[in-house]
Coordinates of C-alpha atoms in Angstrom, one line a residue:
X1 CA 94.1 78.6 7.4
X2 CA 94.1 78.0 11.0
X3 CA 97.3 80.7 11.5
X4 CA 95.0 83.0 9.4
X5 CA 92.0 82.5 11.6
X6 CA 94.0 83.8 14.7
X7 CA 95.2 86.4 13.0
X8 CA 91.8 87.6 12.2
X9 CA 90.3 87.1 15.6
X10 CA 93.3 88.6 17.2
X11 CA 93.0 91.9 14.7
X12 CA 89.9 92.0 15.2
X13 CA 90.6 91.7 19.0
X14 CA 92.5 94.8 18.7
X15 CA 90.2 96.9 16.9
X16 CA 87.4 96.1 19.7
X17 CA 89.5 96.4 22.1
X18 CA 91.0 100.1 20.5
X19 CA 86.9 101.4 20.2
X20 CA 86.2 100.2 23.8
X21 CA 89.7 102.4 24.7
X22 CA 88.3 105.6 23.4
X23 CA 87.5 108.6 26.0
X24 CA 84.3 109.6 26.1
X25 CA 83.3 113.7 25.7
X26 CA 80.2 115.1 26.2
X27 CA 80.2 118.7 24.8
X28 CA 77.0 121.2 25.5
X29 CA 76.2 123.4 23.1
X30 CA 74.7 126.8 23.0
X31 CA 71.9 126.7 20.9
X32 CA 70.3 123.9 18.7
X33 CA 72.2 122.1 15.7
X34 CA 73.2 124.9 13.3
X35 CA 76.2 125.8 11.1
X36 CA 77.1 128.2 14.4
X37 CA 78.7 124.8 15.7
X38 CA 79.8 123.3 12.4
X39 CA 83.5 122.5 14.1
X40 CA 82.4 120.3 15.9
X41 CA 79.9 118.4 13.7
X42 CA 82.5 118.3 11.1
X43 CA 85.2 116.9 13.5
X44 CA 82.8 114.2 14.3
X45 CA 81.7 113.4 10.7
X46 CA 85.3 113.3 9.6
X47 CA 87.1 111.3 12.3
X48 CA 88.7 114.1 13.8
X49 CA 87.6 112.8 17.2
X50 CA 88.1 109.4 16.5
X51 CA 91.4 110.0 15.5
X52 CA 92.2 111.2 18.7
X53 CA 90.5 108.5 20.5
X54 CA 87.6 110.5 21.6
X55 CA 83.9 109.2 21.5
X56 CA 82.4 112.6 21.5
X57 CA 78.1 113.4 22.4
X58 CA 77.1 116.8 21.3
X59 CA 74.1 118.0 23.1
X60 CA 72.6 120.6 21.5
X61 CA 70.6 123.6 23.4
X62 CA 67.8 125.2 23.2
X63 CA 65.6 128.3 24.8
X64 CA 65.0 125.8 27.7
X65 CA 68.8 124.9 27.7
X66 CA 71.3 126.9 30.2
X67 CA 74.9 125.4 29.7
X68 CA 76.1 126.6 32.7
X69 CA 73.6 124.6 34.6
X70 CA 73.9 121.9 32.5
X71 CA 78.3 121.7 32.9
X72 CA 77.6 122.6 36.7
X73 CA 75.2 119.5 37.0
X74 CA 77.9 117.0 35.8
X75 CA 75.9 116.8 32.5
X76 CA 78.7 117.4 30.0
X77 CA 82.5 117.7 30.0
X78 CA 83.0 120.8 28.6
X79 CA 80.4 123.9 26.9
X80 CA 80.3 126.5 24.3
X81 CA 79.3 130.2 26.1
X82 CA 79.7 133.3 25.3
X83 CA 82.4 135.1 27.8
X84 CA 80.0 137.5 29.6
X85 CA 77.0 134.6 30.8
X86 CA 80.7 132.5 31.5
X87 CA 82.4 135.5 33.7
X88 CA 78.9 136.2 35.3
X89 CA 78.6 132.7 36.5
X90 CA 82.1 132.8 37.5
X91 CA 81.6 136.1 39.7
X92 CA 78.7 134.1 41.3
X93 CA 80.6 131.0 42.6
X94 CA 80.6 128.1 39.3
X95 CA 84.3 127.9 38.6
X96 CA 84.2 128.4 34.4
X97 CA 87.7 128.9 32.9
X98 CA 87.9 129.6 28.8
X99 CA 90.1 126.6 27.2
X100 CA 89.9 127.5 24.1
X101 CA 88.0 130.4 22.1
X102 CA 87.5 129.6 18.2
X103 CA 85.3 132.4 17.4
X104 CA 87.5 135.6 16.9
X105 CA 85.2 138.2 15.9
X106 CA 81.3 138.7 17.7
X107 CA 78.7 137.9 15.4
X108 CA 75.4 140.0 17.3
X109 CA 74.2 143.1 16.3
X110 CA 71.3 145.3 16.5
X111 CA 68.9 145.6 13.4
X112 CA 66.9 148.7 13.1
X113 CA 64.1 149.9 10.7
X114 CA 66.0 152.7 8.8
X115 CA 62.8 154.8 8.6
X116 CA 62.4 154.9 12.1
X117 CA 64.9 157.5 12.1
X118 CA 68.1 155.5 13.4
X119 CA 71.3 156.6 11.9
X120 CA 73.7 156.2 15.1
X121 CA 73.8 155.0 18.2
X122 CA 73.1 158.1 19.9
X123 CA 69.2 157.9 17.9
X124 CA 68.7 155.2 19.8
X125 CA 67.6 157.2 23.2
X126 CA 63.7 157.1 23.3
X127 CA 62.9 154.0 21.5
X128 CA 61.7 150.1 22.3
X129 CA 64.7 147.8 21.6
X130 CA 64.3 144.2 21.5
X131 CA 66.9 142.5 23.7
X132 CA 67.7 138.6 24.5
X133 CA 68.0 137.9 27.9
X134 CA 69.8 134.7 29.7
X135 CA 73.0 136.4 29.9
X136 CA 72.9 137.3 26.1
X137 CA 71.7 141.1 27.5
X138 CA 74.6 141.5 29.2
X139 CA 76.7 143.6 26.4
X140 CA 73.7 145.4 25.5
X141 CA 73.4 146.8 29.1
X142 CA 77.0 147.5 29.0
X143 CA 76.8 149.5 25.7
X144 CA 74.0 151.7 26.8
X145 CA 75.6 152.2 30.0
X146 CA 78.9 153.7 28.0
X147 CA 76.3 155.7 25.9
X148 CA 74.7 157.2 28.9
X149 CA 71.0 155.6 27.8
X150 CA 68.9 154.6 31.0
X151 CA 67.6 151.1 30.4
X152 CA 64.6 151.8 32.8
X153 CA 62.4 153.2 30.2
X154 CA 61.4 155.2 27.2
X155 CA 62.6 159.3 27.9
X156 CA 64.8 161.9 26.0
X157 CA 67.7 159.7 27.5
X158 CA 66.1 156.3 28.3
X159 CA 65.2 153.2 26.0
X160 CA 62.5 150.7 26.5
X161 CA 63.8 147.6 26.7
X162 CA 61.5 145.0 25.2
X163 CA 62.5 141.1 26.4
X164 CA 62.9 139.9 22.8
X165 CA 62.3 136.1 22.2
X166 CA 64.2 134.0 19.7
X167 CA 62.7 135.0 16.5
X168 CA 61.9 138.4 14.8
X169 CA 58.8 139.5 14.9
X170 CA 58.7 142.6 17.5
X171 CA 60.7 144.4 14.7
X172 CA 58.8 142.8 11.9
X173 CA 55.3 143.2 14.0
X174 CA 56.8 147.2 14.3
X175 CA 56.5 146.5 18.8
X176 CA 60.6 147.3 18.3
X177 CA 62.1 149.9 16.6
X178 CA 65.3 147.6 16.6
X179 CA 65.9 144.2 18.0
X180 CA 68.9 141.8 18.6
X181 CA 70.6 139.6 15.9
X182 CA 73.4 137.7 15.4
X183 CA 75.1 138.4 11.6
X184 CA 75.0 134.5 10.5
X185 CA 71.1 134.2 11.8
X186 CA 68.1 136.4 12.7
X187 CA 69.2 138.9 10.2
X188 CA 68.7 136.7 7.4
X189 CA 65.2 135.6 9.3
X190 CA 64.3 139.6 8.7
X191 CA 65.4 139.3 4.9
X192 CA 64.0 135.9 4.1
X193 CA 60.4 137.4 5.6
X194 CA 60.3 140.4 2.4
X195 CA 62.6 143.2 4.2
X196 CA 65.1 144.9 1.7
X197 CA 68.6 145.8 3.3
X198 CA 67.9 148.9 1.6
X199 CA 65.4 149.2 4.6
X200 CA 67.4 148.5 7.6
X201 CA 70.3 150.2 9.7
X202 CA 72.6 148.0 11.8
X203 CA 75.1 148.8 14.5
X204 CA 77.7 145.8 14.9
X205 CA 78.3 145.2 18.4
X206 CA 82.3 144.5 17.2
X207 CA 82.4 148.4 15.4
X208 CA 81.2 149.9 18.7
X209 CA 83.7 148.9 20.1
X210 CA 81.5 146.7 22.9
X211 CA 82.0 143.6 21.2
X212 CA 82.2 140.2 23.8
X213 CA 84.0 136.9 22.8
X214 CA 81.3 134.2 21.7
X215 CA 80.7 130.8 21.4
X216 CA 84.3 129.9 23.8
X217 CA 84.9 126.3 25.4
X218 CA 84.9 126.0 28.8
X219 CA 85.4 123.1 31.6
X220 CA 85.0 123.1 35.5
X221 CA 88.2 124.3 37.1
X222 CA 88.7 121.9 39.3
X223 CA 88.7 119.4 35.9
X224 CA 91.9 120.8 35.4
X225 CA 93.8 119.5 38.1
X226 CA 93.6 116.2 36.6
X227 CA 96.1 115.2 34.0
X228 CA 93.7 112.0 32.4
X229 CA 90.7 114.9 32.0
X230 CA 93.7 117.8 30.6
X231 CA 95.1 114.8 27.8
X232 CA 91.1 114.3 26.9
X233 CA 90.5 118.1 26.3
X234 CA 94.0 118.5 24.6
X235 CA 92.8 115.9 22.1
X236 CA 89.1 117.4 21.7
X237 CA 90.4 120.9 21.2
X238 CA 92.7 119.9 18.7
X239 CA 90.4 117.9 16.9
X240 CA 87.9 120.4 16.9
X241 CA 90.0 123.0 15.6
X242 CA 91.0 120.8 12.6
X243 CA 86.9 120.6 12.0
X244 CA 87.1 124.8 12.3
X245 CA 89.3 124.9 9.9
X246 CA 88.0 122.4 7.6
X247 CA 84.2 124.2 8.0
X248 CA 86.3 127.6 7.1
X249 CA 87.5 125.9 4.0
X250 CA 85.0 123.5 3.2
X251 CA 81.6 126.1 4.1
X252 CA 79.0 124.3 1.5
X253 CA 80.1 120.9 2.3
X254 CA 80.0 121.9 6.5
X255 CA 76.6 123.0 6.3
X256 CA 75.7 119.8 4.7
X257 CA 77.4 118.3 7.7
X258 CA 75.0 120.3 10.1
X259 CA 72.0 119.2 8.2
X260 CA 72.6 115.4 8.5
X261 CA 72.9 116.2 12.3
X262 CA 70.1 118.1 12.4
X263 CA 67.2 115.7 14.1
X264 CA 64.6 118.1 14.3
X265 CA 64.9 119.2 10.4
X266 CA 63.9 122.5 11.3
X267 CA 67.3 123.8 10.0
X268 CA 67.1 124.4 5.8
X269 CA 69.7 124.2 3.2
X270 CA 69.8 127.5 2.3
X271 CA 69.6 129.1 5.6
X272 CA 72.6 126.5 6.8
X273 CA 74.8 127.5 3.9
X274 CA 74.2 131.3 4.0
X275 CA 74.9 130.8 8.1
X276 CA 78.3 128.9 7.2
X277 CA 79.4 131.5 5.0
X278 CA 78.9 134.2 8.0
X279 CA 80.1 132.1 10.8
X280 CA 83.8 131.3 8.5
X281 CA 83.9 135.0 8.6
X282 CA 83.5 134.8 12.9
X283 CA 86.2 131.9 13.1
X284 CA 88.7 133.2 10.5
X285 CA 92.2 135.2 12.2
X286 CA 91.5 132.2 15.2
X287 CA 93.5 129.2 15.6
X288 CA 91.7 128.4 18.9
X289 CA 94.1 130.3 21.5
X290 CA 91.9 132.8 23.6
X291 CA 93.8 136.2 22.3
X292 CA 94.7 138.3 25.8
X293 CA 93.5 140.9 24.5
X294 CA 90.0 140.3 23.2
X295 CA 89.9 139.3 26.8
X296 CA 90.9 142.2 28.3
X297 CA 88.1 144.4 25.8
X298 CA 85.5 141.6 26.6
X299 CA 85.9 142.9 30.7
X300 CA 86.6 146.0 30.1
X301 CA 82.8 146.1 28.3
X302 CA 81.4 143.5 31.2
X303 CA 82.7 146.6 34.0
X304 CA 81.4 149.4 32.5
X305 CA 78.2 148.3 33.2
X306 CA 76.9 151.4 35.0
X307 CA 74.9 150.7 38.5
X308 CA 74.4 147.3 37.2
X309 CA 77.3 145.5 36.3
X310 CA 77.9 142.1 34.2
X311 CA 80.8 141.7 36.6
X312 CA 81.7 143.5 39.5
X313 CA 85.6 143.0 39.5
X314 CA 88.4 141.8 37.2
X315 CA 88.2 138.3 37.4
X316 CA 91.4 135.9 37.8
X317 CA 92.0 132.3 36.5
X318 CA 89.0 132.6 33.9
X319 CA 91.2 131.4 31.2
X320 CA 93.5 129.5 30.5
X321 CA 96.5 128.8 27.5
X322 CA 97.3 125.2 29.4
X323 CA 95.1 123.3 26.6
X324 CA 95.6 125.4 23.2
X325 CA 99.4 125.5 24.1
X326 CA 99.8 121.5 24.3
X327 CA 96.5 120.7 21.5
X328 CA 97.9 123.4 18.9
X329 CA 101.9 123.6 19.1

């Protein structure tokens, strides 16, 4: 009984002493708890973390939230950003570098009543367009610029651009003729308030050609140059990529995930599961290695930003295969 005792004290010894062992990882997100970060709610409900010895807090944002101030504050370990607000803070002196990118495909679009007239881009000259600002403008401004539309104002070759909030009422309110949406969210905000399809016109952001890398992972460079913090973000990126994956295959159950995470309970079943099934489609063809050249388009858009440019020259050591090469092969 006694030899049993000790054995039970000294397992459970080990088991302490294994959850006291585990790295901690603070990741920031983007945006508040939705199924646009299921990964990594999933990876955490399933023990993908803890499988790889990682005690993981996911922060979620918000419209008060900037990620890049938050990594650049000490405030978290790593941050999901969309490429241009990362390369715009690079160009400006806070060292991001891309570690891994699991989104593929760009999920943002703009939305525009159909009877306003709008069936191309080139329609778009003379009307108010809702845009989101905080870096999120940036490949607007870098598609009108390659259209030859003047941001300043409304004119026979100028737009109005409206500072669009996170919801949708300038176009439902008709102060935009089109406004900014992502595919997995304020679209379905426009549908859910009465508007038929049948009454919109869209222009995908990935079929002009414009189209920026979303929802990336990125560290402090200087974080790289030490091996313990490297092994840690080996292990999170691969366990986060087994959540992707499982979120891909699993959508219903994911969005379920989210919802249990969810503190505010604004988020809704429905909404949740319609997201998951649009954000699979946005993480599908990825394995988590940034792809060259989606990188390469991603600048090329961020340049061609007319007199006012995202980024102002090709940046160097903004990503990096050092983590996916080790996490995924």
């Amino acid at each position: 009984m006694k030899k049993m005792m000790c054995g039970a004290v000294a397992a459970f010894g080990l088991a302490a002493g294994s959850a006291w062992a585990a790295d901690e990882v603070t990741l920031q997100l983007k945006w508040v708890t939705q199924a646009q970060f299921a990964g990594y709610y999933v990876a955490l409900d399933q023990g993908f973390y803890e499988e790889e010895g990682l005690d993981v807090t996911i922060l979620p944002g918000g419209p008060d939230i900037a990620p890049t101030q938050v990594i650049a504050g000490g405030g978290a370990d790593v941050t999901v950003e969309w490429m241009p607000a990362a390369l715009a803070a690079r160009e400006k002196g806070l060292p991001l570098v891309n570690i891994a990118q699991p989104f593929k495909s760009s999920g943002m679009m703009l939305t525009c009543w159909k009877d306003a007239g709008i069936t191309s881009p080139e329609d778009l000259k003379n009307r108010t367009l809702g845009v989101w600002f905080f870096g999120n403008e940036f490949p607007f401004m870098s598609w009108m610029s390659q259209l030859g539309i003047d941001t300043g104002g409304k004119g026979e070759n100028g737009v109005e651009v409206l500072k669009q909030g996170f919801n949708v009422d300038p176009l439902l309110q008709r102060q935009a003729d089109c406004i900014s949406t992502m595919t997995y969210n304020e679209y379905w905000q426009v549908i859910d308030a009465g508007v038929s399809p049948d009454e919109l016109v869209t222009f995908k952001y990935e079929d002009q050609g414009v189209a920026t890398l979303e929802d990336g992972l990125y560290v402090l460079e200087e974080n790289l140059s030490d091996p313990a913090f490297v092994d840690k973000m080996e292990r999170f990126v691969r366990a986060s990529m087994k959540g992707w994956k499982w979120a891909e295959e699993n959508p219903e159950d994911a969005a379920m995930i989210v919802l249990d995470n969810d503190a505010t309970g604004a988020q809704t079943e429905e909404h949740q599961k319609r997201m998951m099934g649009e954000i699979a489609k946005l993480t599908a063809g990825s394995n988590g290695s940034l792809d060259p050249a989606d990188f390469e388009r991603t600048v090329s858009t961020l340049l061609a930003g007319g007199s006012d440019p995202v980024i102002t020259k090709e940046p160097e050591g903004a990503w990096t295969h050092q983590i996916t090469d080790a996490a995924l092969n």
